Coordinates of C-alpha atoms (C1' of nucleotides) in Angstrom, one line a residue:
Chain T
M1 CA 77.9 140.1 112.1
R2 CA 80.3 138.0 110.1
N3 CA 79.7 135.4 107.5
P4 CA 80.6 132.1 109.0
E5 CA 82.2 130.9 105.8
P6 CA 83.5 134.2 104.3
N7 CA 85.5 132.7 101.5
T8 CA 83.2 130.1 100.0
V9 CA 79.7 130.1 98.7
G10 CA 78.4 126.7 97.6
G11 CA 81.9 125.4 97.6
E12 CA 83.3 127.9 95.2
Q13 CA 85.9 130.6 95.9
R14 CA 84.4 134.0 96.6
E15 CA 86.1 137.3 97.3
A16 CA 86.4 138.1 100.9
A17 CA 84.9 141.3 102.3
L18 CA 87.3 142.6 104.9
D19 CA 85.7 143.5 108.3
P20 CA 86.4 147.2 108.9
D21 CA 85.9 147.0 112.7
E22 CA 88.2 144.0 113.0
L23 CA 90.9 146.0 111.3
I24 CA 90.3 149.2 113.2
E25 CA 90.3 147.4 116.5
W26 CA 93.6 145.8 115.6
F27 CA 95.1 149.1 114.5
T28 CA 94.0 150.8 117.7
A29 CA 95.7 148.1 119.8
E30 CA 98.8 147.3 117.7
G31 CA 99.5 150.3 115.4
R32 CA 102.8 151.9 115.9
D33 CA 103.0 155.2 117.7
L34 CA 104.6 157.2 114.9
P35 CA 105.0 160.9 115.5
W36 CA 102.9 162.1 112.6
R37 CA 100.0 160.1 114.0
G38 CA 99.9 162.3 117.1
P39 CA 96.7 164.1 118.0
D40 CA 98.3 167.6 117.7
V41 CA 99.7 166.9 114.2
D42 CA 97.9 169.0 111.6
G43 CA 97.6 168.7 107.8
W44 CA 101.0 170.2 107.3
G45 CA 102.7 167.6 109.5
V46 CA 100.9 164.9 107.6
L47 CA 101.7 166.3 104.2
V48 CA 105.4 166.5 105.1
S49 CA 105.4 163.0 106.4
E50 CA 103.6 161.5 103.4
T51 CA 106.0 163.3 101.0
M52 CA 109.1 162.1 102.9
L53 CA 107.7 158.6 103.1
Q54 CA 107.3 158.2 99.3
Q55 CA 109.6 155.3 98.5
T56 CA 111.5 155.8 101.7
P57 CA 111.4 153.6 104.8
V58 CA 109.9 155.0 108.1
N59 CA 113.1 154.7 110.1
R60 CA 115.0 157.0 107.7
V61 CA 112.2 159.6 107.8
L62 CA 111.7 159.8 111.5
P63 CA 114.6 162.2 112.4
I64 CA 114.2 164.4 109.4
W65 CA 110.5 164.8 109.9
R66 CA 111.0 165.9 113.5
E67 CA 113.7 168.4 112.4
W68 CA 111.5 169.8 109.7
L69 CA 108.4 170.3 111.8
E70 CA 110.4 172.0 114.6
R71 CA 112.1 174.2 112.1
W72 CA 109.2 174.9 109.8
P73 CA 106.0 174.4 111.8
R74 CA 103.8 176.0 109.1
P75 CA 103.8 176.0 105.3
S76 CA 104.7 179.7 105.2
D77 CA 107.8 178.9 107.3
L78 CA 109.1 176.5 104.8
A79 CA 108.1 178.7 101.9
A80 CA 110.3 181.5 103.3
A81 CA 113.4 179.3 103.5
P82 CA 116.0 179.4 100.7
Q83 CA 116.0 176.3 98.4
G84 CA 119.5 175.4 99.4
E85 CA 118.6 175.2 103.1
V86 CA 115.6 173.0 102.2
L87 CA 117.8 170.6 100.2
R88 CA 120.4 170.5 103.0
A89 CA 117.7 169.7 105.5
W90 CA 116.4 167.0 103.2
G91 CA 119.8 165.3 103.6
K92 CA 120.1 161.9 102.0
L93 CA 116.4 160.9 102.0
G94 CA 116.7 160.5 98.3
Y95 CA 114.7 161.8 95.4
P96 CA 115.4 165.4 96.3
R97 CA 113.0 166.7 93.7
R98 CA 110.4 165.9 96.4
A99 CA 111.9 168.6 98.6
V100 CA 111.7 171.1 95.8
R101 CA 108.1 170.3 95.1
L102 CA 107.2 170.4 98.8
H103 CA 108.8 173.8 99.0
E104 CA 106.7 174.9 96.0
A105 CA 103.6 173.4 97.5
A106 CA 104.3 175.2 100.8
G107 CA 104.3 178.5 98.9
V108 CA 101.0 177.7 97.2
I109 CA 99.4 176.7 100.5
A110 CA 100.7 179.8 102.2
S111 CA 99.6 182.2 99.5
E112 CA 96.4 180.6 98.2
H113 CA 95.0 178.5 101.0
G114 CA 95.5 180.7 104.0
D115 CA 98.6 178.7 105.2
R116 CA 96.4 175.7 105.8
V117 CA 96.8 172.4 103.9
P118 CA 93.6 171.7 102.0
S119 CA 91.4 168.8 102.9
D120 CA 89.8 168.4 99.5
V121 CA 91.3 165.7 97.3
D122 CA 91.1 167.6 94.1
T123 CA 92.6 170.7 95.7
L124 CA 95.4 168.6 97.1
L125 CA 96.1 167.0 93.7
A126 CA 96.7 170.4 92.2
L127 CA 99.8 170.8 94.5
P128 CA 103.2 170.0 93.1
G129 CA 104.5 166.6 94.3
V130 CA 101.0 165.5 95.4
G131 CA 99.6 162.6 93.5
T132 CA 96.9 159.9 93.7
Y133 CA 98.3 158.4 96.9
T134 CA 99.4 161.5 98.8
A135 CA 96.3 163.5 98.2
R136 CA 94.1 160.8 99.7
A137 CA 96.5 160.0 102.5
V138 CA 96.3 163.6 103.6
A139 CA 92.5 163.7 103.3
A140 CA 92.1 160.5 105.3
F141 CA 94.8 160.8 107.9
A142 CA 94.9 164.5 108.6
Y143 CA 91.2 165.2 108.2
G144 CA 89.5 161.9 108.8
E145 CA 87.8 161.8 105.5
R146 CA 86.7 158.7 103.5
A147 CA 89.2 158.4 100.7
P148 CA 90.7 155.2 99.2
V149 CA 94.4 155.3 100.1
V150 CA 96.3 152.9 97.9
D151 CA 100.0 152.5 98.4
T152 CA 102.1 149.4 97.7
N153 CA 101.1 147.9 101.0
V154 CA 97.4 148.3 100.5
R155 CA 97.7 146.8 97.0
R156 CA 99.4 143.7 98.4
V157 CA 96.9 143.3 101.3
V158 CA 94.0 143.6 99.0
A159 CA 95.5 141.3 96.4
R160 CA 96.0 138.7 99.1
A161 CA 93.1 139.0 101.5
V162 CA 90.4 139.9 99.0
H163 CA 91.6 138.2 95.8
G164 CA 93.6 135.4 97.2
A165 CA 96.6 136.2 95.0
G166 CA 100.2 136.0 96.1
D167 CA 100.8 139.7 95.5
A168 CA 99.5 142.6 93.5
G169 CA 100.4 143.0 89.8
N170 CA 101.4 146.2 88.2
P171 CA 99.6 149.3 89.5
S172 CA 96.4 150.4 87.8
P173 CA 95.3 153.6 89.6
K174 CA 91.7 153.6 88.5
R175 CA 91.1 149.9 89.3
D176 CA 93.1 150.1 92.5
L177 CA 91.1 153.0 93.8
A178 CA 87.8 151.4 92.9
D179 CA 88.9 148.2 94.5
V180 CA 89.7 149.8 97.8
D181 CA 86.8 152.2 97.6
A182 CA 84.5 149.1 97.6
L183 CA 86.0 147.9 100.8
L184 CA 85.6 151.1 102.9
P185 CA 82.6 151.6 105.1
A186 CA 80.3 154.5 104.3
D187 CA 81.1 156.8 107.2
D188 CA 84.2 159.0 107.2
H189 CA 85.6 158.1 110.6
R190 CA 85.6 154.4 110.2
A191 CA 86.7 154.6 106.5
S192 CA 89.8 156.6 107.4
G193 CA 90.5 154.3 110.3
M194 CA 90.3 151.3 108.0
S195 CA 92.7 153.0 105.5
A196 CA 95.3 153.5 108.2
A197 CA 94.8 149.9 109.3
L198 CA 95.2 148.4 105.8
M199 CA 98.5 150.3 105.4
E200 CA 99.8 149.3 108.8
L201 CA 98.8 145.7 108.2
G202 CA 100.8 145.6 105.0
Q203 CA 103.8 147.3 106.6
T204 CA 104.1 145.2 109.8
V205 CA 102.2 141.9 109.3
C206 CA 101.3 141.2 105.7
T207 CA 104.8 141.8 104.4
V208 CA 106.3 140.9 101.1
R209 CA 108.7 138.2 102.2
S210 CA 107.6 136.8 105.5
P211 CA 103.9 137.5 106.2
A212 CA 103.1 136.9 109.9
C213 CA 99.7 135.3 109.3
E214 CA 99.6 134.0 112.9
S215 CA 99.5 137.6 114.1
C216 CA 97.0 138.8 111.5
P217 CA 93.7 140.2 112.7
L218 CA 91.9 138.8 109.6
H219 CA 92.7 135.2 110.5
H220 CA 89.8 133.5 108.8
G221 CA 88.9 136.4 106.6
C222 CA 91.9 136.2 104.3
A223 CA 91.3 134.7 100.9
W224 CA 95.0 134.1 100.4
R225 CA 95.4 132.1 103.5
A226 CA 92.2 130.2 102.7
A227 CA 93.7 129.4 99.3
G228 CA 96.9 127.9 100.8
K229 CA 99.0 131.0 100.2
P230 CA 99.6 130.6 96.5
A231 CA 102.8 132.2 95.1
Y232 CA 102.8 135.4 93.1
D233 CA 102.0 134.4 89.5
G234 CA 101.6 137.8 87.8
P235 CA 103.9 139.7 85.4
P236 CA 107.5 140.0 86.5
K237 CA 108.2 143.2 88.5
K238 CA 110.5 145.8 87.1
V239 CA 113.9 146.0 88.8
Q240 CA 115.6 149.3 88.7
R241 CA 119.3 149.3 88.8
F242 CA 121.1 152.0 90.8
A243 CA 124.8 151.4 90.7
G244 CA 126.3 153.2 87.7
T245 CA 123.2 155.1 86.8
D246 CA 122.7 158.8 86.4
R247 CA 120.8 158.7 89.6
Q248 CA 123.9 157.6 91.5
V249 CA 126.0 160.3 89.8
R250 CA 123.4 163.0 90.6
G251 CA 123.4 161.8 94.2
L252 CA 127.2 162.0 94.4
L253 CA 127.2 165.5 92.9
L254 CA 124.5 166.8 95.2
D255 CA 126.2 165.3 98.2
V256 CA 129.3 167.5 97.5
L257 CA 127.1 170.6 97.4
R258 CA 125.2 169.7 100.5
G259 CA 128.5 169.3 102.3
S260 CA 130.0 172.6 101.2
E261 CA 129.5 176.0 102.7
G262 CA 128.8 177.6 99.4
P263 CA 129.3 177.2 95.6
V264 CA 132.3 175.0 94.5
P265 CA 134.5 175.0 91.5
R266 CA 133.8 172.6 88.7
A267 CA 136.8 170.5 89.7
S268 CA 135.2 169.6 93.0
L269 CA 132.4 168.0 91.1
D270 CA 134.6 166.4 88.6
A271 CA 136.3 164.5 91.3
V272 CA 133.3 162.3 92.2
W273 CA 132.8 160.5 88.9
S274 CA 135.5 159.6 86.4
E275 CA 133.4 159.3 83.2
A276 CA 133.0 162.8 81.9
A277 CA 130.1 162.3 79.6
Q278 CA 127.9 160.8 82.3
R279 CA 129.1 163.4 84.8
D280 CA 128.1 166.3 82.5
R281 CA 124.8 164.7 81.7
A282 CA 124.0 164.3 85.4
L283 CA 125.0 167.9 86.2
D284 CA 123.0 169.2 83.3
S285 CA 119.9 167.4 84.6
L286 CA 120.4 168.8 88.1
L287 CA 120.6 172.3 86.6
V288 CA 117.4 171.6 84.6
D289 CA 115.6 170.3 87.7
G290 CA 116.6 173.4 89.7
L291 CA 118.5 171.3 92.2
V292 CA 121.8 173.1 91.3
E293 CA 122.6 176.6 90.2
Q294 CA 125.6 178.0 88.5
T295 CA 127.1 181.3 89.7
E296 CA 128.3 184.1 87.4
D297 CA 131.9 183.1 88.0
G298 CA 131.2 179.6 86.9
R299 CA 131.0 177.7 90.2
F300 CA 128.1 175.4 91.2
G301 CA 126.0 175.5 94.3
L302 CA 122.6 174.7 95.8
P303 CA 119.9 177.1 94.6
G304 CA 119.7 180.5 96.3
E305 CA 123.3 180.5 97.5
Q306 CA 125.6 183.0 96.0
Chain D
dA1 C1' 107.2 153.0 80.2
dT2 C1' 111.1 155.4 82.4
dC3 C1' 113.3 158.2 85.2
dC4 C1' 114.3 159.9 89.8
dG5 C1' 118.2 158.3 95.7
dG6 C1' 119.8 155.7 98.9
dG7 C1' 120.0 152.3 102.3
dG8 C1' 119.3 147.8 104.4
dG9 C1' 117.8 143.0 104.7
dA10 C1' 117.9 138.2 102.9
Chain K
dT1 C1' 123.7 140.2 94.4
dC2 C1' 118.8 141.0 94.4
dC3 C1' 114.8 143.2 96.0
dC4 C1' 112.1 146.3 98.5
dC5 C1' 110.7 150.7 100.4
dA6 C1' 103.7 155.4 102.7
dG7 C1' 105.1 157.5 94.6
dG8 C1' 105.1 161.3 91.2
dA9 C1' 106.1 163.4 86.8
dT10 C1' 107.0 163.0 82.1

DNA sequence: ATCCGGGGGA
DNA sequence: TCCCCAGGAT
């Protein structure tokens, strides 16, 4: 039941309404067989995967996710682990505050939710480290609920296929949610399937640099393609520098502590960055964030390690 | 609006 | 080099 001319009405451009079944069918056939999509993965496995995947490519998450789920199969298992062990197991995934927050969330889930990850979006949002995206991703992917899941990929797919734009502009959570909500079918099962399909499409086909339109299940249902694939014309995207920033220094300091058996003297940290002022600032911020602790004799280590 | 890791592809 | 990557908290 498709509109024969989905993108035009009376010769004028119109917004495309994506066909859920077309997307779901494509996802069923072509979606990657990622481990956190397995039938025996529960809400905990999904929450761990979604947290690790924040700003982090799939290939780097895969081995760490497997290790975590084997080692800490339930929230209470992670909650019982020392912070330092959690940070070591996080390795170099980046943004280690995610690990601290996930550790905290595991404690809340264990003590207040019967060791079961909640399925309700508002309850999920109350957990540390769980925001607009992750709450809905867990509800949709772990529990099959209808929830608009909007990540950078979905924003791009919708901007192109629905609005005919080259890419999405700056994020606007309320508008983005309403935008995607309007695309989802009414029933939970198909809505969650469409959410998964939209993300997969953006990751594997409708990519930033080289979209594979010839492999796209939407073919004639894409407003961007119909409009001749116009270039992105929105506001310039922010580019965050990394080299020379406090983030780099924090990473170097933490890497020393991950690689040591226990706390290290100040000199071991001083060796990784020559500029003292920035080094001190980075170390202070790590202490504030609870990623590093100082022992009574003045050495530094991961939290919970004497 | 900024900060928060780290790696890999073009 | 530049830019991107399943974002969240402040």
